[in-house]
Amino acid sequence: MQQTWFMVIAILCCLGPNDTLGIWQSCQPQPTCSKCLRSPGCAWCKQKVFLKSGESNERRCDSPESLRSRKCENVINPKSEMEFRMDKPLSSEKDDVIQLKPQSIEVKLRIGQPEEFKVLFQRAEGYPIDLYYLMDLSFSMKDDLDKIKNLGQDILTTLHSFTSDRHIGFGSFVDKVALPYVSQQRSRLANPCPSRMEKCQPAFSFRNILPLTNQAKRFKEEVSKQNISGNLDSPEAGLDAIMQAAVCRNEIGWRNVTSILVYTSDDTFHMAGDGRLAGIYRPHDGQCHLDSKSAYEGTLQDYPSIGHLSTVLQSNNMQLIFAVTEEIYPAYKALSELIPHSVVGVLKNDSSNVVELISDAYRNLSASIVFEHEQAPAGLSISYRSSCEGGKESNWSTRGECNGIKLNQQVEFTVRLNATDCLTKNAPINIKVQGINAILTVYVETICDCDCEDRQENSSHCNYNGTFHCGMCSCDDKHLGQMCECQLSDDFDSIKAMSALCRQTNNSDICNGNGHCECGKCACHNQYRGLFCECDDNSCPQANNKMCNGKGSCSCGTCMCNVGYSGEKCHCPPEKERDCWKEGGTTCSGHGQCPCDHCICKKGMTGQYCHKVEEPCSTRYQNCTLCAVHDSKYAGVNCDKACSGLTPVKMEGPQEYDCVLEGFTFYIEVTDDGNIKIYHADLPSKSHNTIFGSVDKTSVIIGSSVTGIVVIGIVIIIVYRLLVELYDLREYRSFLRAQEQTDWKHTQNPLFQGATTTIMNPLHDGVE
């Protein structure tokens, strides 16, 4: 286990910071400086005299290490960099509240080179709160309205435990004034109550009754003026009301502080598409549509969708609290999961627990921190790692998240920016905490162009036939070559003769297909080189996912190993590092060779260190054992040859080993110094073994076990069949006895009447 950890640590150290982030920096050569900088892991050599004859400009684009090893002294390799535009310290001062640090950052990114920075968040103590109470005024909420009229002061008092600067407002909703939601009969429009004995106000979609204020007296006065209303169907226009309450910031009076929207209802809600029942097809535009009476009728636009509503609430930093009755709690729980930074609480039938519910819900919202960004531009990925309570860091994710956060507790997020493509515009990206007006603005710019400051048109270095820029010549239409020294010709014979100079053989492709012919010389592509681009310095075999095992360099497809290493992949370590012998032993136990990193054993030997015999009971060892038992005299066996390289050892007393021969038993052992010893002894009972000496005991045991199982099985089957036969015989005899005892009697049913009817004719005189 320790060896495994050491290997992991060593690999991480070798990979470097970029590779541990999961980004493999493998340069793909490009023909120009700008394209080179857009290839991850690449740098550009600006040095004027750098390329060898026949090399293409792509050879200027390579890893920084490779360019320096090729003696380039002017390498263009800009790094990602970051600058803090605004970095004020965290503060809870009323006039200068700062909950997020830093506030503005400018980042310049290389493609494939991520940049990380830390962000601190601390919820300010006593931060102002705006709470808008949005109430369902359908007829089923009649008792709730009576209760809420006296709760304004209680709500403000509860909010005072969080902050001294708090405002409260009130709005209400019913439904769209259209069929099938609200009756269109004139009498029912004026009084939509179910009973004519009740008095209700006409229905409406949403009405802003009291803009945000810090006066509880006004809250009670305005709410006391309200009367209940009614509609036909069960769902209400709740989403319509939430949308207007969120987007009508000036009309509601929202400040740039913590904004809480409390939604109370005892029924479900209409959503996008339901408006078609009333012939309303136009989608909601997400704008404020309050009239001069601070009301919204909603008959021109459909209900908003949940996704649209969620986006609007997030953009306005709204925290939503659903206070609903227990019967519809599951529906609003599902809705809350689709709206970030919203919670659901169970409301009593008369709303008597609404103050306690608001307090608990706000604590839950405050204890949860979600740090995320608005839509990032294409080609830029943003990931987060959270450090919450205890300093334990989370895994990288698409957003930062911490739960159970206390007041004045500082939370740290690590943000990683990684560009995968050049950004078309330097648009700011807003990263913020859900439900809180604290924003970090990040300005991201990608480094995709070279600023070489050496541009020369008709340069002498280019033979006045091209433009010199970033160390290379860009030739005009009539010339080519490294220094534009070759003039293009339209003459076919000249082109053919020039192409022949770029073929290694008469039958080979021009530059072996790895380059193009310029002025009779091959200009090789990418990693190819040589007179005919026949060499590829990236085509060597790999070991351990590294070219030449990382222990050598690749030259024209062949590994040039470092000192001490060998093999076609440089995978054979120095001799002292090879795993070819046990401690205190000889190389491969003297029975093999170690040309690389493992033993290659001689015929008949096996094991990691050639320390085992493949067939210990073979004829060779049998013959040597017979010679040892018979004092080197055994008919038909050349004992000197049979025991060559073997050492017989006589064991005391009878023994039982793996190999048995003519009343004797033996086994083979290879010592650390490579000596092969044959340990032999008499079997426990020589007379018995004389007769059965060649019997394999394992076969006898297995055969006996199988035979016993088969015999027992047959006995069980026979016993079972006998029992079945006895049972059937007993049942048959019982049947016969019952049949003999049966007495069939012929008796007349006393209830039976015959079908014959006799009728007497009164005129008949009885004479036949």
mmCIF file with all atom_site columns, C-alpha atoms in Angstrom, residues 573-656:
data_model
loop_
_atom_site.group_PDB
_atom_site.id
_atom_site.type_symbol
_atom_site.label_atom_id
_atom_site.label_alt_id
_atom_site.label_comp_id
_atom_site.label_asym_id
_atom_site.label_entity_id
_atom_site.label_seq_id
_atom_site.pdbx_PDB_ins_code
_atom_site.Cartn_x
_atom_site.Cartn_y
_atom_site.Cartn_z
_atom_site.occupancy
_atom_site.B_iso_or_equiv
_atom_site.pdbx_formal_charge
_atom_site.auth_seq_id
_atom_site.auth_comp_id
_atom_site.auth_asym_id
_atom_site.auth_atom_id
_atom_site.pdbx_PDB_model_num
ATOM 1  C CA . PRO A 1 573 ? 16.297 -0.301  -16.236 1.00 0.00 ? 573 PRO A CA 1
ATOM 2  C CA . PRO A 1 574 ? 19.940 -0.422  -15.130 1.00 0.00 ? 574 PRO A CA 1
ATOM 3  C CA . GLU A 1 575 ? 21.045 -3.860  -13.992 1.00 0.00 ? 575 GLU A CA 1
ATOM 4  C CA . LYS A 1 576 ? 21.093 -2.965  -10.306 1.00 0.00 ? 576 LYS A CA 1
ATOM 5  C CA . GLU A 1 577 ? 17.442 -1.826  -10.498 1.00 0.00 ? 577 GLU A CA 1
ATOM 6  C CA . ARG A 1 578 ? 16.095 -4.937  -12.198 1.00 0.00 ? 578 ARG A CA 1
ATOM 7  C CA . ASP A 1 579 ? 13.792 -7.303  -10.336 1.00 0.00 ? 579 ASP A CA 1
ATOM 8  C CA . CYS A 1 580 ? 15.551 -10.554 -11.248 1.00 0.00 ? 580 CYS A CA 1
ATOM 9  C CA . TRP A 1 581 ? 16.711 -12.062 -7.964  1.00 0.00 ? 581 TRP A CA 1
ATOM 10 C CA . LYS A 1 582 ? 15.523 -12.761 -4.469  1.00 0.00 ? 582 LYS A CA 1
ATOM 11 C CA . GLU A 1 583 ? 17.331 -11.211 -1.552  1.00 0.00 ? 583 GLU A CA 1
ATOM 12 C CA . GLY A 1 584 ? 20.567 -13.102 -0.971  1.00 0.00 ? 584 GLY A CA 1
ATOM 13 C CA . GLY A 1 585 ? 20.177 -15.081 -4.202  1.00 0.00 ? 585 GLY A CA 1
ATOM 14 C CA . THR A 1 586 ? 21.754 -15.056 -7.625  1.00 0.00 ? 586 THR A CA 1
ATOM 15 C CA . THR A 1 587 ? 20.400 -13.624 -10.860 1.00 0.00 ? 587 THR A CA 1
ATOM 16 C CA . CYS A 1 588 ? 17.353 -15.688 -11.895 1.00 0.00 ? 588 CYS A CA 1
ATOM 17 C CA . SER A 1 589 ? 18.543 -18.335 -9.372  1.00 0.00 ? 589 SER A CA 1
ATOM 18 C CA . GLY A 1 590 ? 21.227 -19.344 -11.874 1.00 0.00 ? 590 GLY A CA 1
ATOM 19 C CA . HIS A 1 591 ? 18.594 -20.860 -14.175 1.00 0.00 ? 591 HIS A CA 1
ATOM 20 C CA . GLY A 1 592 ? 17.830 -17.976 -16.522 1.00 0.00 ? 592 GLY A CA 1
ATOM 21 C CA . GLN A 1 593 ? 18.888 -14.635 -17.936 1.00 0.00 ? 593 GLN A CA 1
ATOM 22 C CA . CYS A 1 594 ? 17.802 -11.075 -17.131 1.00 0.00 ? 594 CYS A CA 1
ATOM 23 C CA . PRO A 1 595 ? 18.133 -9.060  -20.346 1.00 0.00 ? 595 PRO A CA 1
ATOM 24 C CA . CYS A 1 596 ? 15.585 -6.454  -19.228 1.00 0.00 ? 596 CYS A CA 1
ATOM 25 C CA . ASP A 1 597 ? 13.319 -6.148  -16.218 1.00 0.00 ? 597 ASP A CA 1
ATOM 26 C CA . HIS A 1 598 ? 12.336 -9.792  -15.687 1.00 0.00 ? 598 HIS A CA 1
ATOM 27 C CA . CYS A 1 599 ? 13.840 -13.286 -15.833 1.00 0.00 ? 599 CYS A CA 1
ATOM 28 C CA . ILE A 1 600 ? 13.760 -15.434 -18.943 1.00 0.00 ? 600 ILE A CA 1
ATOM 29 C CA . CYS A 1 601 ? 14.071 -18.969 -17.546 1.00 0.00 ? 601 CYS A CA 1
ATOM 30 C CA . LYS A 1 602 ? 15.810 -21.981 -19.041 1.00 0.00 ? 602 LYS A CA 1
ATOM 31 C CA . LYS A 1 603 ? 13.774 -24.907 -20.289 1.00 0.00 ? 603 LYS A CA 1
ATOM 32 C CA . GLY A 1 604 ? 12.194 -26.794 -17.410 1.00 0.00 ? 604 GLY A CA 1
ATOM 33 C CA . MET A 1 605 ? 12.318 -23.870 -14.940 1.00 0.00 ? 605 MET A CA 1
ATOM 34 C CA . THR A 1 606 ? 9.619  -21.359 -14.052 1.00 0.00 ? 606 THR A CA 1
ATOM 35 C CA . GLY A 1 607 ? 8.684  -18.691 -11.472 1.00 0.00 ? 607 GLY A CA 1
ATOM 36 C CA . GLN A 1 608 ? 9.479  -14.994 -11.177 1.00 0.00 ? 608 GLN A CA 1
ATOM 37 C CA . TYR A 1 609 ? 13.083 -15.767 -10.286 1.00 0.00 ? 609 TYR A CA 1
ATOM 38 C CA . CYS A 1 610 ? 13.313 -19.162 -12.102 1.00 0.00 ? 610 CYS A CA 1
ATOM 39 C CA . HIS A 1 611 ? 13.192 -20.754 -8.659  1.00 0.00 ? 611 HIS A CA 1
ATOM 40 C CA . LYS A 1 612 ? 10.624 -23.444 -9.449  1.00 0.00 ? 612 LYS A CA 1
ATOM 41 C CA . VAL A 1 613 ? 10.721 -26.664 -11.513 1.00 0.00 ? 613 VAL A CA 1
ATOM 42 C CA . GLU A 1 614 ? 7.992  -26.954 -14.136 1.00 0.00 ? 614 GLU A CA 1
ATOM 43 C CA . GLU A 1 615 ? 7.594  -30.791 -13.872 1.00 0.00 ? 615 GLU A CA 1
ATOM 44 C CA . PRO A 1 616 ? 9.085  -31.936 -10.548 1.00 0.00 ? 616 PRO A CA 1
ATOM 45 C CA . CYS A 1 617 ? 7.970  -35.558 -11.075 1.00 0.00 ? 617 CYS A CA 1
ATOM 46 C CA . SER A 1 618 ? 9.389  -35.881 -14.606 1.00 0.00 ? 618 SER A CA 1
ATOM 47 C CA . THR A 1 619 ? 11.645 -38.720 -15.832 1.00 0.00 ? 619 THR A CA 1
ATOM 48 C CA . ARG A 1 620 ? 14.842 -36.747 -15.261 1.00 0.00 ? 620 ARG A CA 1
ATOM 49 C CA . TYR A 1 621 ? 14.233 -36.408 -11.539 1.00 0.00 ? 621 TYR A CA 1
ATOM 50 C CA . GLN A 1 622 ? 12.856 -39.974 -11.264 1.00 0.00 ? 622 GLN A CA 1
ATOM 51 C CA . ASN A 1 623 ? 16.063 -41.389 -12.778 1.00 0.00 ? 623 ASN A CA 1
ATOM 52 C CA . CYS A 1 624 ? 18.283 -39.401 -10.427 1.00 0.00 ? 624 CYS A CA 1
ATOM 53 C CA . THR A 1 625 ? 16.181 -40.541 -7.464  1.00 0.00 ? 625 THR A CA 1
ATOM 54 C CA . LEU A 1 626 ? 16.495 -44.199 -8.519  1.00 0.00 ? 626 LEU A CA 1
ATOM 55 C CA . CYS A 1 627 ? 20.283 -43.779 -8.816  1.00 0.00 ? 627 CYS A CA 1
ATOM 56 C CA . ALA A 1 628 ? 20.415 -42.240 -5.344  1.00 0.00 ? 628 ALA A CA 1
ATOM 57 C CA . VAL A 1 629 ? 18.305 -45.035 -3.823  1.00 0.00 ? 629 VAL A CA 1
ATOM 58 C CA . HIS A 1 630 ? 20.351 -47.784 -5.484  1.00 0.00 ? 630 HIS A CA 1
ATOM 59 C CA . ASP A 1 631 ? 23.771 -46.235 -4.786  1.00 0.00 ? 631 ASP A CA 1
ATOM 60 C CA . SER A 1 632 ? 24.347 -44.920 -8.319  1.00 0.00 ? 632 SER A CA 1
ATOM 61 C CA . LYS A 1 633 ? 23.702 -48.350 -9.815  1.00 0.00 ? 633 LYS A CA 1
ATOM 62 C CA . TYR A 1 634 ? 20.428 -48.763 -11.620 1.00 0.00 ? 634 TYR A CA 1
ATOM 63 C CA . ALA A 1 635 ? 19.918 -50.831 -14.708 1.00 0.00 ? 635 ALA A CA 1
ATOM 64 C CA . GLY A 1 636 ? 19.405 -48.824 -17.894 1.00 0.00 ? 636 GLY A CA 1
ATOM 65 C CA . VAL A 1 637 ? 20.235 -45.431 -16.324 1.00 0.00 ? 637 VAL A CA 1
ATOM 66 C CA . ASN A 1 638 ? 23.469 -43.451 -16.710 1.00 0.00 ? 638 ASN A CA 1
ATOM 67 C CA . CYS A 1 639 ? 23.563 -42.075 -13.170 1.00 0.00 ? 639 CYS A CA 1
ATOM 68 C CA . ASP A 1 640 ? 26.348 -39.555 -13.809 1.00 0.00 ? 640 ASP A CA 1
ATOM 69 C CA . LYS A 1 641 ? 24.343 -37.988 -16.595 1.00 0.00 ? 641 LYS A CA 1
ATOM 70 C CA . ALA A 1 642 ? 20.988 -38.321 -14.808 1.00 0.00 ? 642 ALA A CA 1
ATOM 71 C CA . CYS A 1 643 ? 22.207 -36.517 -11.650 1.00 0.00 ? 643 CYS A CA 1
ATOM 72 C CA . SER A 1 644 ? 24.233 -33.838 -13.462 1.00 0.00 ? 644 SER A CA 1
ATOM 73 C CA . GLY A 1 645 ? 23.441 -30.508 -11.752 1.00 0.00 ? 645 GLY A CA 1
ATOM 74 C CA . LEU A 1 646 ? 21.254 -32.231 -9.153  1.00 0.00 ? 646 LEU A CA 1
ATOM 75 C CA . THR A 1 647 ? 21.945 -32.986 -5.488  1.00 0.00 ? 647 THR A CA 1
ATOM 76 C CA . PRO A 1 648 ? 20.066 -35.973 -4.001  1.00 0.00 ? 648 PRO A CA 1
ATOM 77 C CA . VAL A 1 649 ? 19.404 -35.781 -0.240  1.00 0.00 ? 649 VAL A CA 1
ATOM 78 C CA . LYS A 1 650 ? 18.239 -38.774 1.800   1.00 0.00 ? 650 LYS A CA 1
ATOM 79 C CA . MET A 1 651 ? 15.580 -37.927 4.398   1.00 0.00 ? 651 MET A CA 1
ATOM 80 C CA . GLU A 1 652 ? 15.276 -39.854 7.666   1.00 0.00 ? 652 GLU A CA 1
ATOM 81 C CA . GLY A 1 653 ? 12.273 -42.087 8.252   1.00 0.00 ? 653 GLY A CA 1
ATOM 82 C CA . PRO A 1 654 ? 9.237  -42.695 6.033   1.00 0.00 ? 654 PRO A CA 1
ATOM 83 C CA . GLN A 1 655 ? 7.721  -39.568 4.371   1.00 0.00 ? 655 GLN A CA 1
ATOM 84 C CA . GLU A 1 656 ? 4.941  -38.665 1.942   1.00 0.00 ? 656 GLU A CA 1
#
